[in-house]
Tab-separated table of C-alpha atoms in Angstrom:
chain	number	residue	atom	x	y	z
A	388	UNK	CA	0.000	0.000	0.000
A	389	UNK	CA	2.871	2.397	0.810
A	390	UNK	CA	4.246	1.779	-2.689
A	391	UNK	CA	0.973	2.765	-4.378
A	392	UNK	CA	0.598	5.798	-2.075
A	393	UNK	CA	3.959	7.013	-3.342
A	394	UNK	CA	2.944	6.360	-6.950
A	395	UNK	CA	-0.296	8.278	-6.442
A	396	UNK	CA	1.601	11.257	-5.036
A	397	UNK	CA	3.966	11.271	-7.998
A	398	UNK	CA	1.150	11.145	-10.519
A	399	UNK	CA	-0.929	13.815	-8.808
A	400	UNK	CA	2.070	15.973	-9.655
A	401	UNK	CA	2.176	14.496	-13.157
A	402	UNK	CA	-1.320	15.833	-13.872
A	403	UNK	CA	0.163	19.345	-13.824
A	404	UNK	CA	2.810	18.563	-16.451
A	405	UNK	CA	2.868	20.171	-19.866
A	406	UNK	CA	1.432	18.215	-22.807
A	407	UNK	CA	4.948	17.434	-24.087
A	408	UNK	CA	5.984	16.096	-20.676
A	409	UNK	CA	2.840	13.963	-20.437
A	410	UNK	CA	3.571	12.452	-23.864
A	411	UNK	CA	7.140	11.670	-22.773
A	412	UNK	CA	5.896	10.131	-19.508
A	413	UNK	CA	3.283	8.107	-21.404
A	414	UNK	CA	5.943	6.645	-23.700
A	415	UNK	CA	8.003	5.701	-20.632
A	416	UNK	CA	5.021	3.950	-19.015
A	417	UNK	CA	4.680	1.730	-22.121
A	418	UNK	CA	7.817	-0.080	-20.896
A	419	UNK	CA	6.176	-1.093	-17.598
A	420	UNK	CA	4.439	-4.518	-17.291
A	421	UNK	CA	0.749	-4.445	-18.180
A	422	UNK	CA	-1.109	-4.699	-14.843
A	423	UNK	CA	1.211	-2.240	-13.095
A	424	UNK	CA	0.950	0.195	-15.991
A	425	UNK	CA	-2.856	0.120	-15.952
A	426	UNK	CA	-2.974	0.976	-12.247
A	427	UNK	CA	-0.431	3.789	-12.660
A	428	UNK	CA	-2.344	5.301	-15.549
A	429	UNK	CA	-5.662	5.218	-13.703
A	430	UNK	CA	-3.982	7.217	-10.938
A	431	UNK	CA	-2.537	9.595	-13.534
A	432	UNK	CA	-5.852	10.397	-15.239
A	433	UNK	CA	-8.520	12.061	-13.077
A	434	UNK	CA	-11.838	10.198	-13.086
A	435	UNK	CA	-10.608	7.371	-15.300
A	436	UNK	CA	-11.079	4.655	-12.678
A	437	UNK	CA	-14.844	4.322	-13.079
A	438	UNK	CA	-16.983	4.358	-9.981
A	439	UNK	CA	-19.549	1.613	-9.500
A	440	UNK	CA	-22.300	4.186	-10.096
A	441	UNK	CA	-20.966	4.642	-13.607
A	442	UNK	CA	-21.436	0.930	-14.247
A	443	UNK	CA	-25.184	0.831	-13.730
A	444	UNK	CA	-27.293	0.173	-16.840
A	445	UNK	CA	-29.655	2.998	-17.814
A	446	UNK	CA	-33.072	2.318	-19.364
A	447	UNK	CA	-33.492	3.838	-22.844
A	448	UNK	CA	-36.795	2.210	-23.867
A	449	UNK	CA	-39.367	-0.026	-22.226
A	450	UNK	CA	-42.503	-1.577	-23.698
A	451	UNK	CA	-44.461	-4.811	-23.142
A	452	UNK	CA	-42.215	-6.481	-25.723
A	453	UNK	CA	-38.737	-4.986	-25.445
A	454	UNK	CA	-36.440	-3.422	-22.899
A	455	UNK	CA	-33.498	-1.413	-24.226
A	456	UNK	CA	-30.691	-0.306	-21.927
A	457	UNK	CA	-27.449	1.645	-22.153
A	458	UNK	CA	-24.903	-0.974	-21.098
A	459	UNK	CA	-21.871	0.366	-19.204
A	460	UNK	CA	-18.381	-0.471	-20.441
A	461	UNK	CA	-16.352	-3.207	-18.705
A	462	UNK	CA	-19.472	-5.079	-17.612
A	463	UNK	CA	-20.340	-8.649	-18.601
A	464	UNK	CA	-23.810	-9.385	-19.954
A	465	UNK	CA	-23.886	-12.576	-17.897
A	466	UNK	CA	-21.519	-15.052	-16.306
A	467	UNK	CA	-21.398	-18.696	-15.274
A	468	UNK	CA	-19.429	-17.626	-12.194
A	469	UNK	CA	-21.955	-17.238	-9.325
A	470	UNK	CA	-19.582	-14.871	-7.488
A	471	UNK	CA	-19.569	-12.397	-10.384
A	472	UNK	CA	-22.143	-9.768	-9.428
A	473	UNK	CA	-21.249	-6.930	-11.794
A	474	UNK	CA	-23.232	-8.179	-14.793
A	475	UNK	CA	-26.160	-6.892	-16.809
A	476	UNK	CA	-28.146	-9.961	-15.779
A	477	UNK	CA	-27.580	-9.257	-12.085
A	478	UNK	CA	-28.619	-5.621	-12.502
A	479	UNK	CA	-31.757	-6.564	-14.446
A	480	UNK	CA	-32.797	-9.031	-11.755
A	481	UNK	CA	-32.726	-6.162	-9.268
A	482	UNK	CA	-34.372	-3.576	-11.522
A	483	UNK	CA	-36.932	-5.830	-13.239
A	484	UNK	CA	-37.458	-8.975	-11.141
A	485	UNK	CA	-40.802	-9.578	-12.862
A	486	UNK	CA	-39.033	-10.026	-16.216
A	487	UNK	CA	-36.616	-12.685	-14.957
A	488	UNK	CA	-37.318	-16.189	-16.228
A	489	UNK	CA	-35.540	-18.925	-14.309
A	490	UNK	CA	-36.230	-21.385	-17.128
A	491	UNK	CA	-33.639	-19.465	-19.170
A	492	UNK	CA	-29.955	-20.133	-18.536
A	493	UNK	CA	-29.258	-16.504	-17.704
A	494	UNK	CA	-32.715	-15.292	-16.797
A	495	UNK	CA	-33.470	-13.018	-19.747
A	496	UNK	CA	-33.956	-13.057	-23.538
A	497	UNK	CA	-30.886	-11.131	-24.738
A	498	UNK	CA	-31.723	-10.445	-28.386
A	499	UNK	CA	-28.093	-9.680	-29.235
A	500	UNK	CA	-24.814	-9.235	-27.385
A	501	UNK	CA	-22.098	-6.662	-26.726
A	502	UNK	CA	-18.519	-7.337	-25.687
A	503	UNK	CA	-17.492	-6.854	-22.071
A	504	UNK	CA	-15.576	-3.692	-23.027
A	505	UNK	CA	-18.270	-2.216	-25.309
A	506	UNK	CA	-20.890	0.155	-23.961
A	507	UNK	CA	-24.215	1.295	-25.358
A	508	UNK	CA	-27.535	0.083	-26.741
A	509	UNK	CA	-28.485	-3.454	-25.704
A	510	UNK	CA	-31.914	-4.965	-26.401
A	511	UNK	CA	-33.691	-7.520	-24.191
A	512	UNK	CA	-36.958	-9.175	-25.216
A	513	UNK	CA	-39.684	-9.297	-22.558
A	514	UNK	CA	-41.344	-12.469	-23.843
A	515	UNK	CA	-40.679	-15.484	-26.034
A	516	UNK	CA	-42.527	-14.133	-29.081
A	517	UNK	CA	-40.567	-10.887	-29.011
A	518	UNK	CA	-37.348	-12.865	-28.570
A	519	UNK	CA	-38.085	-15.003	-31.632
A	520	UNK	CA	-39.038	-12.031	-33.806
A	521	UNK	CA	-36.036	-10.012	-32.634
A	522	UNK	CA	-33.695	-12.913	-33.267
A	523	UNK	CA	-35.181	-13.428	-36.728
A	524	UNK	CA	-34.632	-9.755	-37.581
A	525	UNK	CA	-30.964	-10.014	-36.631
A	526	UNK	CA	-30.524	-13.264	-38.565
A	527	UNK	CA	-32.155	-11.765	-41.672
A	528	UNK	CA	-30.016	-8.603	-41.351
A	529	UNK	CA	-33.065	-6.385	-41.151
A	530	UNK	CA	-31.564	-4.480	-38.246
A	531	UNK	CA	-29.342	-1.409	-38.452
A	532	UNK	CA	-26.548	-1.124	-35.890
A	533	UNK	CA	-24.428	1.999	-35.530
A	534	UNK	CA	-21.388	2.394	-33.295
A	535	UNK	CA	-19.180	5.318	-32.319
A	536	UNK	CA	-15.466	4.666	-31.900
A	537	UNK	CA	-12.198	6.488	-31.376
A	538	UNK	CA	-9.411	5.041	-33.521
A	539	UNK	CA	-5.659	5.400	-33.344
A	540	UNK	CA	-4.225	7.627	-36.072
A	541	UNK	CA	-5.874	9.858	-38.665
A	542	UNK	CA	-8.034	7.955	-41.165
A	543	UNK	CA	-7.346	9.260	-44.685
A	544	UNK	CA	-10.683	8.546	-46.398
A	545	UNK	CA	-14.042	9.861	-45.219
A	546	UNK	CA	-16.221	6.861	-46.122
A	547	UNK	CA	-14.849	3.320	-46.262
A	548	UNK	CA	-16.373	-0.072	-47.000
A	549	UNK	CA	-14.545	-2.973	-45.339
A	550	UNK	CA	-15.365	-6.410	-46.701
A	551	UNK	CA	-12.898	-8.916	-45.268
A	552	UNK	CA	-14.062	-12.305	-43.942
A	553	UNK	CA	-13.099	-13.133	-40.371
A	554	UNK	CA	-12.973	-16.352	-38.399
A	555	UNK	CA	-11.800	-17.904	-35.153
A	556	UNK	CA	-8.119	-17.751	-34.209
A	557	UNK	CA	-7.380	-21.431	-33.659
A	558	UNK	CA	-3.913	-20.981	-32.137
A	559	UNK	CA	-3.610	-22.393	-28.607
A	560	UNK	CA	-4.339	-19.650	-26.088
A	561	UNK	CA	-6.004	-17.371	-28.664
A	562	UNK	CA	-9.540	-18.741	-28.639
A	563	UNK	CA	-10.810	-15.367	-27.366
A	564	UNK	CA	-9.664	-13.709	-30.597
A	565	UNK	CA	-10.973	-13.520	-34.141
A	566	UNK	CA	-8.755	-13.012	-37.181
A	567	UNK	CA	-8.864	-12.252	-40.900
A	568	UNK	CA	-9.259	-14.935	-43.528
A	569	UNK	CA	-5.686	-14.583	-44.839
A	570	UNK	CA	-4.200	-16.006	-41.639
A	571	UNK	CA	-3.189	-19.671	-41.788
A	572	UNK	CA	-4.701	-20.163	-38.334
A	573	UNK	CA	-8.087	-18.663	-39.291
A	574	UNK	CA	-10.817	-21.259	-38.723
A	575	UNK	CA	-14.384	-21.159	-40.070
A	576	UNK	CA	-14.136	-17.727	-41.756
A	577	UNK	CA	-17.410	-15.959	-42.575
A	578	UNK	CA	-18.299	-12.929	-44.659
A	579	UNK	CA	-17.998	-9.689	-42.688
A	580	UNK	CA	-18.978	-6.222	-43.909
A	581	UNK	CA	-18.491	-2.896	-42.119
A	582	UNK	CA	-19.034	0.722	-43.223
A	583	UNK	CA	-16.965	3.509	-41.649
A	584	UNK	CA	-17.623	7.262	-41.755
A	585	UNK	CA	-15.209	9.817	-40.309
A	586	UNK	CA	-16.824	12.239	-37.859
A	587	UNK	CA	-13.840	14.113	-36.456
A	588	UNK	CA	-10.050	14.087	-36.470
A	589	UNK	CA	-8.018	15.247	-33.530
A	590	UNK	CA	-5.867	14.007	-30.688
A	591	UNK	CA	-6.413	11.608	-27.811
A	592	UNK	CA	-4.043	12.286	-24.946
A	593	UNK	CA	-1.793	14.117	-27.384
A	594	UNK	CA	-1.668	11.381	-30.024
A	595	UNK	CA	-3.458	11.425	-33.428
A	596	UNK	CA	-6.944	9.915	-33.319
A	597	UNK	CA	-10.121	9.770	-35.408
A	598	UNK	CA	-13.709	9.634	-34.245
A	599	UNK	CA	-15.836	7.476	-36.537
A	600	UNK	CA	-19.377	6.207	-36.980
A	601	UNK	CA	-19.413	2.501	-37.811
A	602	UNK	CA	-22.224	0.451	-39.305
A	603	UNK	CA	-22.011	-3.284	-38.714
A	604	UNK	CA	-23.844	-4.718	-41.732
A	605	UNK	CA	-23.004	-8.250	-40.622
A	606	UNK	CA	-22.714	-9.168	-36.967
A	607	UNK	CA	-19.630	-11.320	-36.538
A	608	UNK	CA	-17.949	-11.600	-33.160
A	609	UNK	CA	-15.404	-8.767	-32.707
A	610	UNK	CA	-16.087	-7.673	-36.299
A	611	UNK	CA	-15.618	-3.930	-35.788
A	612	UNK	CA	-12.525	-4.400	-33.669
A	613	UNK	CA	-10.886	-6.712	-36.209
A	614	UNK	CA	-11.800	-4.573	-39.232
A	615	UNK	CA	-10.509	-1.359	-37.658
A	616	UNK	CA	-7.298	-3.113	-36.677
A	617	UNK	CA	-6.875	-4.419	-40.245
A	618	UNK	CA	-7.133	-0.835	-41.528
A	619	UNK	CA	-4.180	0.069	-39.357
A	620	UNK	CA	-6.400	2.104	-37.012
A	621	UNK	CA	-7.022	0.004	-33.900
A	622	UNK	CA	-9.776	1.158	-31.555
A	623	UNK	CA	-8.227	3.137	-28.701
A	624	UNK	CA	-7.965	0.982	-25.603
A	625	UNK	CA	-8.414	-2.317	-27.452
A	626	UNK	CA	-5.955	-4.481	-25.538
A	627	UNK	CA	-6.722	-7.629	-27.536
A	628	UNK	CA	-6.265	-6.321	-31.079
A	629	UNK	CA	-3.347	-4.039	-30.265
A	630	UNK	CA	-1.473	-7.203	-29.274
A	631	UNK	CA	-1.560	-6.195	-25.637
A	632	UNK	CA	0.074	-2.804	-26.189
A	633	UNK	CA	-2.786	-0.322	-25.800
A	634	UNK	CA	-3.372	-0.544	-22.050
A	635	UNK	CA	-3.140	3.111	-21.011
A	636	UNK	CA	-6.691	4.322	-21.832
A	637	UNK	CA	-9.216	3.788	-19.050
A	638	UNK	CA	-11.583	1.943	-21.430
A	639	UNK	CA	-11.959	0.624	-24.961
A	640	UNK	CA	-13.529	3.421	-27.006
A	641	UNK	CA	-16.298	1.500	-28.754
A	642	UNK	CA	-19.931	2.401	-28.085
A	643	UNK	CA	-23.149	0.938	-29.482
A	644	UNK	CA	-24.859	4.211	-30.390
A	645	UNK	CA	-28.062	3.349	-32.262
A	646	UNK	CA	-30.163	0.245	-32.936
A	647	UNK	CA	-33.044	-0.030	-35.398
A	648	UNK	CA	-34.895	-3.306	-34.903
A	649	UNK	CA	-38.043	-3.846	-37.014
A	650	UNK	CA	-40.471	-6.549	-35.895
A	651	UNK	CA	-44.180	-7.279	-36.353
A	652	UNK	CA	-44.741	-6.237	-32.736
A	653	UNK	CA	-43.016	-2.859	-32.928
A	654	UNK	CA	-40.031	-1.141	-34.494
A	655	UNK	CA	-37.313	-0.209	-32.060
A	656	UNK	CA	-35.225	2.870	-32.942
A	657	UNK	CA	-33.142	3.840	-29.927
A	658	UNK	CA	-29.996	5.945	-29.481
A	659	UNK	CA	-27.592	6.114	-26.566
A	660	UNK	CA	-25.728	9.330	-25.854
A	661	UNK	CA	-22.222	9.832	-27.245
A	662	UNK	CA	-19.779	9.204	-24.362
A	663	UNK	CA	-16.730	10.298	-26.356
A	664	UNK	CA	-17.024	14.066	-26.257
A	665	UNK	CA	-14.569	16.386	-24.504
A	666	UNK	CA	-16.589	16.470	-21.286
A	667	UNK	CA	-16.918	12.704	-20.833
A	668	UNK	CA	-13.263	11.994	-21.674
A	669	UNK	CA	-11.909	14.545	-19.184
A	670	UNK	CA	-10.559	16.617	-22.059
A	671	UNK	CA	-8.323	13.794	-23.291
A	672	UNK	CA	-10.114	13.719	-26.662
A	673	UNK	CA	-9.586	17.012	-28.502
A	674	UNK	CA	-11.253	17.212	-31.950
A	675	UNK	CA	-9.604	19.536	-34.460
A	676	UNK	CA	-11.244	18.722	-37.816
A	677	UNK	CA	-15.040	18.238	-37.969
A	678	UNK	CA	-16.134	16.194	-40.990
A	679	UNK	CA	-19.643	15.022	-40.059
A	680	UNK	CA	-22.061	15.619	-37.199
A	681	UNK	CA	-24.261	12.801	-35.931
A	682	UNK	CA	-27.676	13.522	-37.444
A	683	UNK	CA	-30.193	12.033	-39.888
A	684	UNK	CA	-28.176	13.186	-42.912
A	685	UNK	CA	-25.112	11.427	-41.556
A	686	UNK	CA	-26.976	8.147	-41.060
A	687	UNK	CA	-28.280	8.464	-44.634
A	688	UNK	CA	-24.765	9.099	-45.887
A	689	UNK	CA	-23.456	6.036	-44.102
A	690	UNK	CA	-26.352	3.916	-45.362
A	691	UNK	CA	-26.475	4.953	-49.007
A	692	UNK	CA	-23.537	6.977	-50.309
A	693	UNK	CA	-20.885	5.296	-52.431
A	694	UNK	CA	-17.638	4.798	-50.500
A	695	UNK	CA	-14.382	6.642	-51.170
A	696	UNK	CA	-12.554	3.330	-50.985
A	697	UNK	CA	-13.452	-0.352	-50.719
A	698	UNK	CA	-11.121	-2.465	-48.600
A	699	UNK	CA	-11.571	-6.092	-49.552
A	700	UNK	CA	-7.988	-7.296	-49.171
A	701	UNK	CA	-5.191	-6.619	-46.736
A	702	UNK	CA	-3.023	-4.578	-49.114
A	703	UNK	CA	-5.096	-1.441	-48.440
A	704	UNK	CA	-4.281	0.861	-45.531
A	705	UNK	CA	-6.101	4.103	-44.760
């Protein structure tokens, strides 16, 4: 404890450093082993170590058929570990005990899923009929799913189509990862299609970054994370697809922003607030160039406009 008290004192001073000094200190911290470096950085950045209150799901929409919540980042949807209490399932059991169904493995009809690190719109069906219709809509690709992300580097093209199949990484110890079809260890590759639209260019913690709106046309596991990484612009804070290097940010900057889910019962069209503005990132994200605002015209552009470039092999970098 005395060690960490000393570290905290040092980094309370570090908060007052100039931008150049912070960049130099950040580069130095990259040399420190992962778990130690994460704890140091969370002391260095005010408010980055999220309080429990920030990890409570917020209700965005509720009807007799569907419940839509804003899932916090770094929270599991469910877990087979009975001691794990910080899950969406556990929160829903407290908030909506009448919706829990003990005949289901995890108590609720989760129509789709989000990664542990991803925040934003998550839809839960309130009954079996809604669950079936919602699942059918996802399977038939009738849904529209939009995500906001902060990427490393400045993306050159405004609108990009990414069409690279991805599959399971079959290497021992890598079963948690997906990979592109060109890899010899890629198993069971499937078609994957993502559209990317640049919103802003600027700097995250002093380093070049781009804010983008992503549309997941297909819904493969880790699709957006893999596709962004293949472009050469890994999502900020994505430990897995930065090969364990990007551990300094307090979270992975991927957020499920909008879901359109048409069913015979009702059509869901729900947005979650953008958590990646200057205020919510403690001023670490500083936009400089504004290409597109998030509005109806921007969604239309992402849905319909011809891309500036189509990336369908791994020779293209943006």
